[in-house]
Coordinates of N, CA and C in Angstrom, one line a residue:
M80 N 10.7 -19.0 68.5 CA 10.2 -17.7 69.1 C 11.0 -16.4 68.9
P81 N 11.1 -15.7 68.8 CA 12.2 -14.6 68.7 C 12.5 -14.0 70.1
D82 N 13.5 -14.9 70.8 CA 14.0 -14.5 72.4 C 14.1 -13.5 72.6
W83 N 14.7 -12.4 72.0 CA 15.0 -11.0 72.2 C 13.6 -10.5 72.7
L84 N 12.5 -10.1 72.2 CA 11.0 -9.9 72.3 C 10.7 -10.2 73.6
A85 N 10.7 -11.8 74.1 CA 9.9 -12.5 74.8 C 10.5 -11.6 76.4
A86 N 12.0 -11.4 76.1 CA 12.5 -11.2 77.4 C 12.2 -9.4 77.9
I87 N 11.8 -8.7 76.7 CA 11.1 -7.2 76.9 C 10.1 -7.1 77.8
P88 N 10.0 -6.2 79.2 CA 8.9 -6.2 79.7 C 7.9 -5.2 78.9
A89 N 6.9 -5.1 79.3 CA 5.7 -4.1 78.9 C 5.9 -2.7 79.2
A90 N 5.6 -1.6 78.4 CA 5.9 -0.1 78.8 C 4.5 0.1 79.1
S91 N 4.2 1.4 79.4 CA 3.0 1.7 79.8 C 3.5 3.1 79.0
I92 N 3.7 3.4 78.1 CA 3.6 5.1 77.6 C 2.8 5.0 76.2
T93 N 1.6 3.5 75.9 CA 1.2 3.9 74.3 C -0.1 4.7 74.6
A94 N -0.4 5.2 75.9 CA -1.6 6.1 75.7 C -1.3 7.3 75.2
D95 N 0.1 8.2 75.5 CA 0.6 9.1 74.8 C 0.8 8.7 73.0
L96 N 1.2 7.9 72.6 CA 1.5 7.4 71.3 C -0.4 7.3 70.2
G97 N 0.3 8.1 69.1 CA -1.1 8.0 68.2 C -0.6 6.8 67.1
P98 N -1.6 6.3 66.3 CA -1.0 5.3 65.3 C 0.3 5.7 64.7
L99 N 0.4 7.0 64.2 CA 1.3 7.0 63.5 C 2.4 6.8 64.0
Q100 N 2.9 7.3 65.2 CA 3.7 7.1 66.1 C 4.1 5.7 66.6
L101 N 3.2 5.0 66.8 CA 3.6 3.6 67.0 C 3.6 3.0 65.6
A102 N 3.4 3.3 64.5 CA 3.9 2.8 63.0 C 5.1 3.0 63.2
W103 N 5.6 4.2 63.4 CA 7.3 4.6 63.4 C 8.0 3.6 64.4
L104 N 7.3 3.5 65.3 CA 8.1 2.4 66.3 C 8.0 1.2 65.7
G105 N 6.8 0.6 65.2 CA 7.2 -0.8 64.7 C 7.8 -0.9 63.4
D106 N 7.9 0.2 62.5 CA 8.6 -0.2 61.3 C 10.1 -0.4 62.0
A107 N 10.4 0.5 63.1 CA 11.9 -0.3 63.3 C 11.8 -1.2 64.2
V108 N 10.9 -2.1 64.7 CA 10.8 -3.1 65.0 C 10.8 -4.1 64.4
W109 N 10.4 -4.0 63.2 CA 10.2 -5.1 62.3 C 11.6 -5.1 61.4
E110 N 12.3 -3.9 61.2 CA 13.3 -4.2 60.5 C 14.5 -4.8 61.5
L111 N 14.5 -4.5 63.0 CA 15.5 -5.0 63.5 C 15.2 -6.4 63.5
H112 N 14.0 -6.9 63.9 CA 13.6 -8.5 63.9 C 14.4 -9.0 62.7
H113 N 14.3 -8.2 61.6 CA 14.9 -9.0 60.3 C 16.4 -8.7 60.2
R114 N 16.8 -7.7 60.5 CA 18.4 -7.6 60.8 C 19.0 -8.5 62.0
L115 N 18.2 -8.5 63.0 CA 19.0 -10.2 63.8 C 18.7 -11.3 63.2
R116 N 17.6 -11.6 62.5 CA 17.6 -12.8 61.5 C 18.8 -12.8 60.4
H117 N 19.1 -11.9 59.7 CA 20.0 -12.1 58.9 C 21.4 -11.7 59.1
C118 N 21.5 -11.4 60.5 CA 23.2 -11.1 61.0 C 23.7 -12.4 61.4
R119 N 23.0 -13.6 61.4 CA 23.8 -14.8 61.8 C 24.1 -15.4 60.7
Q120 N 23.6 -14.8 59.4 CA 24.2 -15.6 58.1 C 25.5 -14.8 57.6
P121 N 26.3 -15.6 56.9 CA 27.7 -15.2 56.3 C 27.2 -14.3 54.9
G122 N 27.6 -13.2 54.7 CA 27.6 -12.5 53.5 C 28.1 -10.9 53.7
R123 N 28.3 -10.6 52.6 CA 28.7 -9.3 52.8 C 27.6 -8.3 53.2
S124 N 27.8 -6.9 53.7 CA 27.0 -6.2 54.5 C 26.0 -5.8 53.1
G125 N 26.3 -5.5 52.0 CA 25.5 -4.9 51.2 C 24.6 -6.1 50.9
A126 N 24.7 -7.1 50.7 CA 23.5 -8.5 50.5 C 23.1 -8.2 51.4
L127 N 23.3 -8.5 52.7 CA 22.7 -8.5 53.7 C 21.4 -7.6 54.0
H128 N 21.9 -6.3 53.7 CA 20.6 -5.0 53.6 C 19.9 -4.8 52.9
R129 N 20.4 -5.7 51.4 CA 18.9 -5.7 50.3 C 18.2 -6.9 50.8
A130 N 18.8 -7.7 51.2 CA 17.9 -9.0 51.8 C 16.8 -8.1 52.9
V131 N 17.5 -7.5 53.6 CA 16.5 -7.3 54.6 C 15.6 -6.2 54.5
V132 N 15.9 -5.3 53.6 CA 15.3 -4.2 52.5 C 13.8 -4.8 51.9
A133 N 14.3 -5.8 51.2 CA 13.1 -6.4 50.5 C 12.1 -7.1 51.2
E134 N 12.3 -7.6 52.5 CA 11.5 -8.1 53.5 C 10.4 -7.2 54.7
V135 N 11.3 -5.7 54.5 CA 10.6 -4.6 55.6 C 9.7 -3.7 54.4
R136 N 10.0 -3.5 53.0 CA 9.1 -2.7 52.4 C 8.0 -2.8 52.7
A137 N 7.2 -2.2 52.2 CA 5.6 -2.0 52.5 C 4.9 -3.3 51.9
D138 N 5.1 -3.6 50.6 CA 4.6 -5.0 50.0 C 4.4 -6.1 50.9
A139 N 6.0 -6.2 51.6 CA 6.1 -7.5 52.5 C 5.4 -7.1 53.5
Q140 N 5.3 -6.4 54.6 CA 4.8 -5.6 55.9 C 3.1 -6.2 55.3
A141 N 2.7 -5.9 53.9 CA 1.1 -5.8 53.9 C 0.8 -7.6 53.7
A142 N 2.0 -8.4 53.1 CA 1.8 -9.8 53.0 C 1.7 -10.2 54.5
A143 N 3.1 -10.1 55.1 CA 2.7 -10.6 56.4 C 1.7 -10.3 57.0
L144 N 1.0 -9.4 57.1 CA -0.4 -8.9 57.9 C -1.3 -9.9 57.2
A145 N -1.2 -10.2 56.1 CA -2.4 -11.2 55.1 C -2.1 -12.5 55.7
V146 N -1.0 -12.8 55.8 CA -0.8 -14.2 56.3 C -1.2 -14.2 57.9
L147 N -1.0 -13.2 59.0 CA -1.7 -13.2 60.0 C -3.8 -13.4 60.0
E148 N -4.0 -12.6 58.7 CA -5.3 -12.5 58.7 C -5.7 -13.9 58.4
R149 N -5.1 -14.2 57.4 CA -5.3 -15.6 56.6 C -5.6 -16.8 57.7
D150 N -5.0 -16.7 59.0 CA -4.4 -17.6 59.6 C -5.2 -17.3 61.0
G151 N -6.2 -16.0 60.7 CA -7.0 -16.1 62.1 C -6.4 -15.8 63.1
L152 N -5.0 -15.4 63.5 CA -4.6 -15.1 64.7 C -4.7 -13.9 65.2
L153 N -5.4 -12.9 64.4 CA -5.5 -11.6 65.3 C -6.2 -11.0 66.2
T154 N -6.4 -11.0 67.2 CA -7.3 -10.3 68.4 C -8.0 -9.1 68.0
P155 N -9.3 -8.6 68.4 CA -10.1 -7.8 67.7 C -9.6 -6.4 68.2
E156 N -8.7 -6.8 68.9 CA -8.0 -5.4 69.7 C -6.6 -5.2 68.7
E157 N -6.1 -6.0 68.0 CA -5.1 -6.0 67.2 C -5.1 -5.6 65.9
L158 N -7.0 -6.3 65.8 CA -7.5 -5.7 64.3 C -7.6 -4.0 64.5
E159 N -8.2 -4.2 65.6 CA -8.4 -2.7 65.7 C -7.4 -1.6 65.6
L160 N -6.2 -2.1 66.0 CA -5.1 -1.5 65.8 C -4.7 -0.9 64.3
V161 N -4.7 -2.3 63.6 CA -4.3 -2.1 62.1 C -5.3 -1.3 61.4
R162 N -6.4 -1.5 61.9 CA -7.4 -0.1 61.3 C -7.2 0.9 61.4
K163 N -6.7 1.3 63.0 CA -6.7 2.6 62.9 C -5.4 3.2 62.0
G164 N -4.3 2.2 62.2 CA -3.1 2.7 61.3 C -3.2 3.0 59.8
R165 N -4.1 2.0 59.4 CA -4.2 2.1 57.8 C -5.0 3.2 57.7
N166 N -6.5 3.4 58.6 CA -6.8 5.0 58.0 C -6.1 6.2 58.3
R167 N -4.9 6.4 59.6 CA -3.8 7.5 59.5 C -2.7 7.3 58.6
A168 N -2.7 6.4 57.4 CA -1.8 6.1 56.4 C -1.4 7.0 55.9
G169 N -2.2 7.7 55.1 CA -2.3 8.7 54.0 C -2.4 8.0 52.9
R170 N -1.5 8.6 51.7 CA -1.6 7.9 50.7 C -0.1 7.3 50.0
G171 N 1.0 7.5 51.0 CA 2.1 6.7 50.9 C 3.1 7.7 49.9
P172 N 4.6 6.9 49.3 CA 5.0 7.2 48.4 C 4.5 7.3 46.8
R173 N 4.8 8.4 46.2 CA 4.1 8.6 44.7 C 4.0 7.4 43.8
K174 N 5.4 6.4 43.6 CA 5.4 5.2 43.2 C 4.7 3.7 43.6
G175 N 4.0 4.1 45.0 CA 3.7 3.0 45.8 C 2.2 2.9 45.6
E176 N 1.2 2.1 45.7 CA -0.1 1.4 46.1 C -0.8 2.4 47.0
A177 N -1.7 3.0 47.3 CA -2.2 3.6 48.5 C -2.8 2.2 49.7
G178 N -3.3 1.4 48.8 CA -3.9 0.1 49.7 C -3.1 -0.6 50.1
I179 N -1.6 -1.0 49.5 CA -0.7 -1.6 50.4 C 0.3 -0.7 51.5
Y180 N 0.4 0.7 50.8 CA 0.9 1.3 52.3 C 0.3 1.7 53.3
G181 N -1.4 1.5 53.2 CA -2.2 1.5 54.2 C -2.3 0.2 55.0
R182 N -2.4 -0.7 54.6 CA -2.0 -2.0 55.4 C -0.7 -2.1 55.6
A183 N 0.3 -1.6 55.8 CA 1.7 -2.0 55.8 C 1.7 -1.1 57.1
T184 N 1.0 0.4 56.9 CA 1.0 1.3 58.2 C 0.1 0.8 59.2
G185 N -0.7 -0.3 59.1 CA -2.0 -0.7 59.9 C -1.0 -1.8 60.3
F186 N -0.2 -2.7 59.9 CA 0.8 -3.5 60.2 C 1.6 -3.0 61.3
E187 N 2.5 -1.8 61.0 CA 3.2 -1.0 61.8 C 2.9 -0.5 63.2
T188 N 1.9 -0.3 63.0 CA 0.9 0.4 64.3 C 0.9 -0.9 65.0
M189 N 0.1 -1.9 64.8 CA 0.1 -2.9 65.6 C 1.7 -3.6 66.0
V190 N 2.5 -3.9 65.3 CA 3.9 -4.1 66.0 C 4.2 -3.0 67.0
G191 N 4.4 -1.9 66.7 CA 4.8 -0.7 67.6 C 3.9 -0.9 68.9
W192 N 2.6 -1.2 69.1 CA 1.8 -1.6 70.0 C 2.1 -2.7 70.8
L193 N 2.5 -3.8 70.3 CA 2.9 -4.7 70.8 C 4.0 -4.9 71.5
F194 N 4.8 -4.2 70.9 CA 6.4 -4.1 71.2 C 6.2 -3.9 72.5
L195 N 5.4 -2.8 72.7 CA 5.4 -1.8 73.9 C 4.7 -2.1 75.0
Q196 N 3.5 -3.3 74.6 CA 2.2 -3.5 75.6 C 2.6 -5.5 75.9
D197 N 2.7 -5.9 74.6 CA 2.7 -7.4 75.0 C 3.7 -8.1 73.8
P198 N 5.1 -7.7 74.6 CA 6.0 -8.3 73.7 C 6.4 -9.8 73.7
S199 N 5.5 -10.7 74.3 CA 5.6 -11.7 74.1 C 4.6 -12.3 73.3
R200 N 3.6 -11.4 73.1 CA 2.7 -11.6 71.9 C 3.3 -11.5 70.6
L201 N 3.7 -10.2 70.6 CA 4.5 -9.8 69.4 C 5.8 -11.2 69.1
A202 N 6.0 -12.0 69.9 CA 7.1 -12.7 69.8 C 6.5 -14.0 69.2
Q203 N 5.2 -14.4 69.5 CA 4.5 -15.1 69.1 C 4.2 -15.1 67.8
L204 N 3.7 -14.0 67.3 CA 3.1 -13.6 65.9 C 4.3 -13.8 65.0
L205 N 5.7 -13.0 65.5 CA 6.9 -13.5 64.6 C 7.0 -14.6 64.0
A206 N 7.1 -15.5 65.4 CA 7.6 -16.9 65.1 C 6.4 -17.5 64.3
H207 N 5.3 -17.1 64.1 CA 4.0 -17.6 63.1 C 4.8 -17.5 61.8
L208 N 5.4 -16.2 61.6 CA 5.3 -15.6 60.2 C 6.6 -16.2 59.8
E209 N 7.8 -16.6 60.2 CA 8.5 -17.3 60.2 C 8.4 -18.6 59.7
N210 N 7.3 -19.3 60.3 CA 7.2 -20.8 59.8 C 5.8 -20.8 59.1
A211 N 5.4 -19.7 58.5 CA 3.9 -19.9 57.9 C 4.1 -20.3 56.6
D212 N 3.2 -20.5 55.4 CA 3.6 -20.4 53.9 C 3.3 -19.0 53.7
P213 N 4.1 -18.5 53.2 CA 4.0 -16.9 52.9 C 2.8 -16.7 51.8
I214 N 2.4 -15.3 52.0 CA 1.8 -14.7 50.6 C 2.7 -13.9 49.8
T215 N 2.6 -13.7 48.5 CA 3.9 -13.5 47.7 C 3.6 -11.9 48.0
P216 N 4.6 -11.1 48.3 CA 4.1 -9.8 48.3 C 4.0 -9.3 47.0
L217 N 2.9 -8.0 46.9 CA 2.5 -7.4 45.5 C 3.5 -6.7 45.3
P218 N 4.0 -6.0 44.2 CA 4.7 -5.6 43.8 C 4.6 -3.8 44.4
A219 N 5.3 -3.3 44.8 CA 5.0 -2.0 45.6 C 4.3 -0.9 44.5
D220 N 5.2 -1.3 43.1 CA 4.5 -0.3 42.2 C 3.3 -0.6 41.3
A221 N 2.6 -1.6 41.8 CA 1.4 -2.3 41.4 C 0.2 -1.1 41.1

């Protein structure tokens, strides 16, 4: 379990944040999680950076969400956060696929909310993703 998350107390500022603000925060938390995983590995910073980027791109986030959905781990409240974030996502980058971008934004929204409201739950979900059979991310330009 990601120990750094379990020790963080819940915050009470989420009422002031909309789905896109939560997604922005969730994206940073997701990237920090992967940076912490990779910083223990030997390697040059460029190679570590490329490894992290591959894991935090929209297609990888959408695949992580698919694993959590496939395994039936999300509560109705978490699924509602995903829906709100997905619906606010917009089109995304020109070369990206709108559906993948929307699912990634929904995932980020949930991660941001859990980071502030229930870090131990977020730690459980991240631990599951590390141990679960992956779903291959769809290409970002598909």
